[in-house]
Every structure is written in C-alpha cells, then in structure tokens.
Short mmCIF file of N, CA, C and O in Angstrom, two decimals:
data_model
loop_
_atom_site.label_atom_id
_atom_site.label_comp_id
_atom_site.label_asym_id
_atom_site.label_seq_id
_atom_site.Cartn_x
_atom_site.Cartn_y
_atom_site.Cartn_z
N UNK A 21 0.84 -1.20 0.00
CA UNK A 21 0.00 0.00 0.00
C UNK A 21 0.87 1.25 0.00
O UNK A 21 0.59 2.19 -0.73
N UNK A 22 1.92 1.25 0.80
CA UNK A 22 2.78 2.44 0.89
C UNK A 22 3.35 2.83 -0.46
O UNK A 22 3.32 4.00 -0.84
N UNK A 23 3.87 1.83 -1.19
CA UNK A 23 4.48 2.12 -2.47
C UNK A 23 3.46 2.63 -3.48
O UNK A 23 3.73 3.53 -4.26
N UNK A 24 2.26 2.06 -3.44
CA UNK A 24 1.21 2.49 -4.36
C UNK A 24 0.77 3.92 -4.07
O UNK A 24 0.63 4.74 -4.98
N UNK A 25 0.55 4.21 -2.80
CA UNK A 25 0.17 5.57 -2.41
C UNK A 25 1.26 6.56 -2.80
O UNK A 25 0.97 7.64 -3.34
N UNK A 26 2.50 6.19 -2.56
CA UNK A 26 3.63 7.06 -2.92
C UNK A 26 3.63 7.33 -4.42
O UNK A 26 3.80 8.49 -4.85
N UNK A 27 3.42 6.30 -5.21
CA UNK A 27 3.40 6.47 -6.67
C UNK A 27 2.26 7.40 -7.10
O UNK A 27 2.45 8.28 -7.94
N UNK A 28 1.07 7.19 -6.54
CA UNK A 28 -0.08 8.04 -6.88
C UNK A 28 0.20 9.51 -6.55
O UNK A 28 -0.09 10.40 -7.37
N UNK A 29 0.73 9.76 -5.38
CA UNK A 29 1.01 11.14 -4.97
C UNK A 29 2.07 11.78 -5.85
O UNK A 29 1.93 12.92 -6.30
N UNK A 30 3.13 11.04 -6.11
CA UNK A 30 4.22 11.57 -6.92
C UNK A 30 3.74 11.85 -8.34
O UNK A 30 4.05 12.91 -8.91
N UNK A 31 2.98 10.94 -8.92
CA UNK A 31 2.46 11.12 -10.28
C UNK A 31 1.56 12.35 -10.35
O UNK A 31 1.69 13.17 -11.27
N UNK A 32 0.66 12.49 -9.39
CA UNK A 32 -0.25 13.65 -9.37
C UNK A 32 0.54 14.94 -9.22
O UNK A 32 0.33 15.90 -9.96
N UNK A 33 1.48 14.96 -8.29
CA UNK A 33 2.24 16.19 -8.02
C UNK A 33 3.04 16.61 -9.24
O UNK A 33 3.06 17.80 -9.60
N UNK A 34 3.68 15.65 -9.89
CA UNK A 34 4.47 15.99 -11.08
C UNK A 34 3.57 16.45 -12.23
O UNK A 34 3.92 17.38 -12.96
N UNK A 35 2.42 15.81 -12.39
CA UNK A 35 1.47 16.21 -13.43
C UNK A 35 1.03 17.66 -13.24
O UNK A 35 0.90 18.42 -14.19
N UNK A 36 0.80 18.03 -11.98
CA UNK A 36 0.34 19.39 -11.67
C UNK A 36 1.50 20.38 -11.57
O UNK A 36 1.28 21.57 -11.43
N UNK A 37 2.72 19.87 -11.62
CA UNK A 37 3.94 20.68 -11.48
C UNK A 37 3.98 21.42 -10.14
O UNK A 37 4.37 22.58 -10.06
N UNK A 38 3.57 20.70 -9.09
CA UNK A 38 3.61 21.24 -7.73
C UNK A 38 4.89 20.78 -7.04
O UNK A 38 5.38 19.68 -7.29
N UNK A 39 5.37 21.58 -6.14
CA UNK A 39 6.48 21.15 -5.28
C UNK A 39 5.91 20.31 -4.15
O UNK A 39 4.70 20.34 -3.87
N UNK A 40 6.78 19.58 -3.47
CA UNK A 40 6.34 18.84 -2.29
C UNK A 40 5.84 19.81 -1.23
O UNK A 40 4.86 19.51 -0.53
N UNK A 41 6.47 20.95 -1.12
CA UNK A 41 6.04 21.96 -0.14
C UNK A 41 4.61 22.42 -0.42
O UNK A 41 3.80 22.55 0.50
N UNK A 42 4.31 22.65 -1.69
CA UNK A 42 2.97 23.11 -2.06
C UNK A 42 1.93 22.02 -1.78
O UNK A 42 0.85 22.31 -1.26
N UNK A 43 2.25 20.79 -2.12
CA UNK A 43 1.31 19.69 -1.85
C UNK A 43 1.07 19.54 -0.36
O UNK A 43 -0.07 19.33 0.08
N UNK A 44 2.14 19.63 0.42
CA UNK A 44 1.99 19.52 1.88
C UNK A 44 1.05 20.61 2.39
O UNK A 44 0.16 20.34 3.20
N UNK A 45 1.24 21.82 1.89
CA UNK A 45 0.40 22.94 2.32
C UNK A 45 -1.05 22.70 1.91
O UNK A 45 -1.97 22.89 2.72
N UNK A 46 -1.28 22.28 0.67
CA UNK A 46 -2.64 22.04 0.20
C UNK A 46 -3.34 20.96 1.02
O UNK A 46 -4.54 21.05 1.28
N UNK A 47 -2.58 19.94 1.41
CA UNK A 47 -3.15 18.81 2.15
C UNK A 47 -3.13 19.03 3.66
O UNK A 47 -3.51 18.13 4.42
N UNK A 48 -2.69 20.21 4.08
CA UNK A 48 -2.61 20.54 5.50
C UNK A 48 -1.74 19.53 6.26
O UNK A 48 -2.14 19.02 7.31
N UNK A 49 -0.57 19.24 5.69
CA UNK A 49 0.39 18.32 6.29
C UNK A 49 1.71 19.04 6.48
O UNK A 49 2.01 19.99 5.78
N UNK A 50 2.50 18.54 7.40
CA UNK A 50 3.86 19.05 7.50
C UNK A 50 4.62 18.58 6.26
O UNK A 50 4.25 17.58 5.63
N UNK A 51 5.67 19.28 5.92
CA UNK A 51 6.48 18.87 4.78
C UNK A 51 7.04 17.47 5.01
O UNK A 51 7.00 16.61 4.12
N UNK A 52 7.52 17.22 6.22
CA UNK A 52 8.07 15.89 6.55
C UNK A 52 7.00 14.83 6.40
O UNK A 52 7.25 13.74 5.86
N UNK A 53 5.79 15.11 6.87
CA UNK A 53 4.70 14.15 6.76
C UNK A 53 4.35 13.84 5.32
O UNK A 53 4.14 12.68 4.95
N UNK A 54 4.32 14.88 4.49
CA UNK A 54 4.02 14.65 3.08
C UNK A 54 5.15 13.86 2.41
O UNK A 54 4.89 12.91 1.67
N UNK A 55 6.39 14.23 2.68
CA UNK A 55 7.52 13.51 2.09
C UNK A 55 7.50 12.04 2.48
O UNK A 55 7.79 11.17 1.66
N UNK A 56 7.15 11.75 3.72
CA UNK A 56 7.06 10.36 4.17
C UNK A 56 6.03 9.58 3.36
O UNK A 56 6.25 8.42 3.01
N UNK A 57 4.91 10.21 3.05
CA UNK A 57 3.89 9.56 2.23
C UNK A 57 4.41 9.33 0.82
O UNK A 57 4.26 8.24 0.25
N UNK A 58 5.02 10.35 0.23
CA UNK A 58 5.47 10.25 -1.15
C UNK A 58 6.68 9.32 -1.29
O UNK A 58 6.90 8.76 -2.36
N UNK A 59 7.44 9.16 -0.24
CA UNK A 59 8.59 8.25 -0.29
C UNK A 59 8.21 6.83 0.12
O UNK A 59 9.04 5.93 0.08
N UNK A 60 6.96 6.64 0.52
CA UNK A 60 6.50 5.31 0.88
C UNK A 60 6.94 4.83 2.24
O UNK A 60 6.93 3.63 2.50
N UNK A 61 7.30 5.76 3.11
CA UNK A 61 7.72 5.34 4.46
C UNK A 61 6.59 5.43 5.47
O UNK A 61 6.79 5.05 6.63
N UNK A 62 5.42 5.91 5.05
CA UNK A 62 4.26 5.91 5.95
C UNK A 62 2.99 5.71 5.14
O UNK A 62 2.97 5.90 3.92
N UNK A 63 1.94 5.33 5.83
CA UNK A 63 0.62 5.11 5.24
C UNK A 63 -0.29 6.22 5.75
O UNK A 63 -0.28 6.53 6.95
N UNK A 64 -1.10 6.82 4.88
CA UNK A 64 -1.96 7.90 5.35
C UNK A 64 -3.07 7.40 6.28
O UNK A 64 -3.63 6.32 6.05
N UNK A 65 -3.33 8.17 7.31
CA UNK A 65 -4.49 7.89 8.15
C UNK A 65 -5.74 8.18 7.32
O UNK A 65 -5.67 8.78 6.23
N UNK A 66 -6.89 7.79 7.82
CA UNK A 66 -8.14 8.08 7.11
C UNK A 66 -8.31 9.59 6.94
O UNK A 66 -8.67 10.07 5.86
N UNK A 67 -8.03 10.34 7.99
CA UNK A 67 -8.18 11.80 7.92
C UNK A 67 -7.25 12.39 6.86
O UNK A 67 -7.65 13.26 6.08
N UNK A 68 -6.02 11.90 6.80
CA UNK A 68 -5.07 12.39 5.80
C UNK A 68 -5.52 11.99 4.40
O UNK A 68 -5.46 12.79 3.47
N UNK A 69 -5.96 10.75 4.24
CA UNK A 69 -6.44 10.29 2.94
C UNK A 69 -7.62 11.14 2.46
O UNK A 69 -7.71 11.49 1.28
N UNK A 70 -8.50 11.52 3.38
CA UNK A 70 -9.63 12.37 3.01
C UNK A 70 -9.18 13.76 2.59
O UNK A 70 -9.73 14.34 1.66
N UNK A 71 -8.15 14.30 3.26
CA UNK A 71 -7.62 15.62 2.87
C UNK A 71 -6.97 15.53 1.48
O UNK A 71 -7.14 16.42 0.66
N UNK A 72 -6.22 14.45 1.25
CA UNK A 72 -5.60 14.27 -0.06
C UNK A 72 -6.67 14.15 -1.13
O UNK A 72 -6.57 14.74 -2.21
N UNK A 73 -7.73 13.40 -0.84
CA UNK A 73 -8.85 13.27 -1.78
C UNK A 73 -9.46 14.64 -2.09
O UNK A 73 -9.75 14.94 -3.24
N UNK A 74 -9.65 15.45 -1.07
CA UNK A 74 -10.24 16.77 -1.27
C UNK A 74 -9.39 17.64 -2.18
O UNK A 74 -9.91 18.43 -2.98
N UNK A 75 -8.08 17.49 -2.10
CA UNK A 75 -7.16 18.29 -2.92
C UNK A 75 -7.03 17.73 -4.33
O UNK A 75 -7.07 18.47 -5.31
N UNK A 76 -6.88 16.41 -4.44
CA UNK A 76 -6.55 15.80 -5.73
C UNK A 76 -7.76 15.28 -6.48
O UNK A 76 -7.68 15.10 -7.70
N UNK A 77 -8.83 14.99 -5.75
CA UNK A 77 -9.98 14.37 -6.38
C UNK A 77 -9.80 12.88 -6.61
O UNK A 77 -10.67 12.22 -7.18
N UNK A 78 -8.65 12.34 -6.16
CA UNK A 78 -8.40 10.90 -6.33
C UNK A 78 -9.39 10.10 -5.49
O UNK A 78 -9.64 10.43 -4.33
N UNK A 79 -9.93 9.05 -6.08
CA UNK A 79 -10.77 8.12 -5.36
C UNK A 79 -9.94 7.48 -4.25
O UNK A 79 -8.76 7.17 -4.46
N UNK A 80 -10.51 7.30 -3.09
CA UNK A 80 -9.76 6.72 -1.98
C UNK A 80 -9.24 5.32 -2.30
O UNK A 80 -8.14 4.96 -1.89
N UNK A 81 -10.01 4.53 -3.04
CA UNK A 81 -9.54 3.22 -3.44
C UNK A 81 -8.33 3.33 -4.36
O UNK A 81 -7.37 2.57 -4.25
N UNK A 82 -8.37 4.27 -5.29
CA UNK A 82 -7.24 4.48 -6.20
C UNK A 82 -6.00 4.88 -5.42
O UNK A 82 -4.89 4.44 -5.71
N UNK A 83 -6.20 5.72 -4.43
CA UNK A 83 -5.08 6.24 -3.64
C UNK A 83 -4.43 5.16 -2.76
O UNK A 83 -3.23 5.15 -2.60
N UNK A 84 -5.23 4.25 -2.25
CA UNK A 84 -4.69 3.32 -1.25
C UNK A 84 -4.62 1.86 -1.67
O UNK A 84 -3.94 1.08 -1.00
N UNK A 85 -5.30 1.47 -2.74
CA UNK A 85 -5.31 0.06 -3.11
C UNK A 85 -4.61 -0.18 -4.44
O UNK A 85 -5.05 0.36 -5.46
N UNK A 86 -3.57 -0.99 -4.45
CA UNK A 86 -2.93 -1.31 -5.72
C UNK A 86 -3.89 -2.11 -6.60
O UNK A 86 -4.76 -2.82 -6.11
N UNK A 87 -3.72 -1.97 -7.89
CA UNK A 87 -4.60 -2.70 -8.83
C UNK A 87 -4.28 -4.16 -8.85
O UNK A 87 -3.24 -4.61 -8.59
#
C-alpha cells in the first residue's frame, strides 16, 4: 500500500507541477509528513487520505489500493 500511495502522490504532483512543499500545504500536512507519504515510508491515516482526496480528487480506493 505504501508504495502504491507514494506512486499516486508523486504522479499527481508531477502532473500538476507542484512542489512537495505546495502539496503539503494544500493537504494541511507538515512537509516531513508529506515527504514520508510520497517516499512510501508511511501510510496515510483516514483523515489524511480524506484531505488528499479533497485536494486531488483521487478516489480513496485508487489512492490506497494497488490494482
């Protein structure tokens, strides 16, 4: 799950040409917290996943479940 979530976040961020700092701010996360998600070293809590969904529009299943 971690690697899949990291891939989804990185792909979205690069597509939008956002910095990690900007994504962290949009998702109301610390920069370290966002980097941990994008590097696959942590799994988002439900609250964090909902904030990411609100920013990106990604379906929660897409964000957290590998195909």
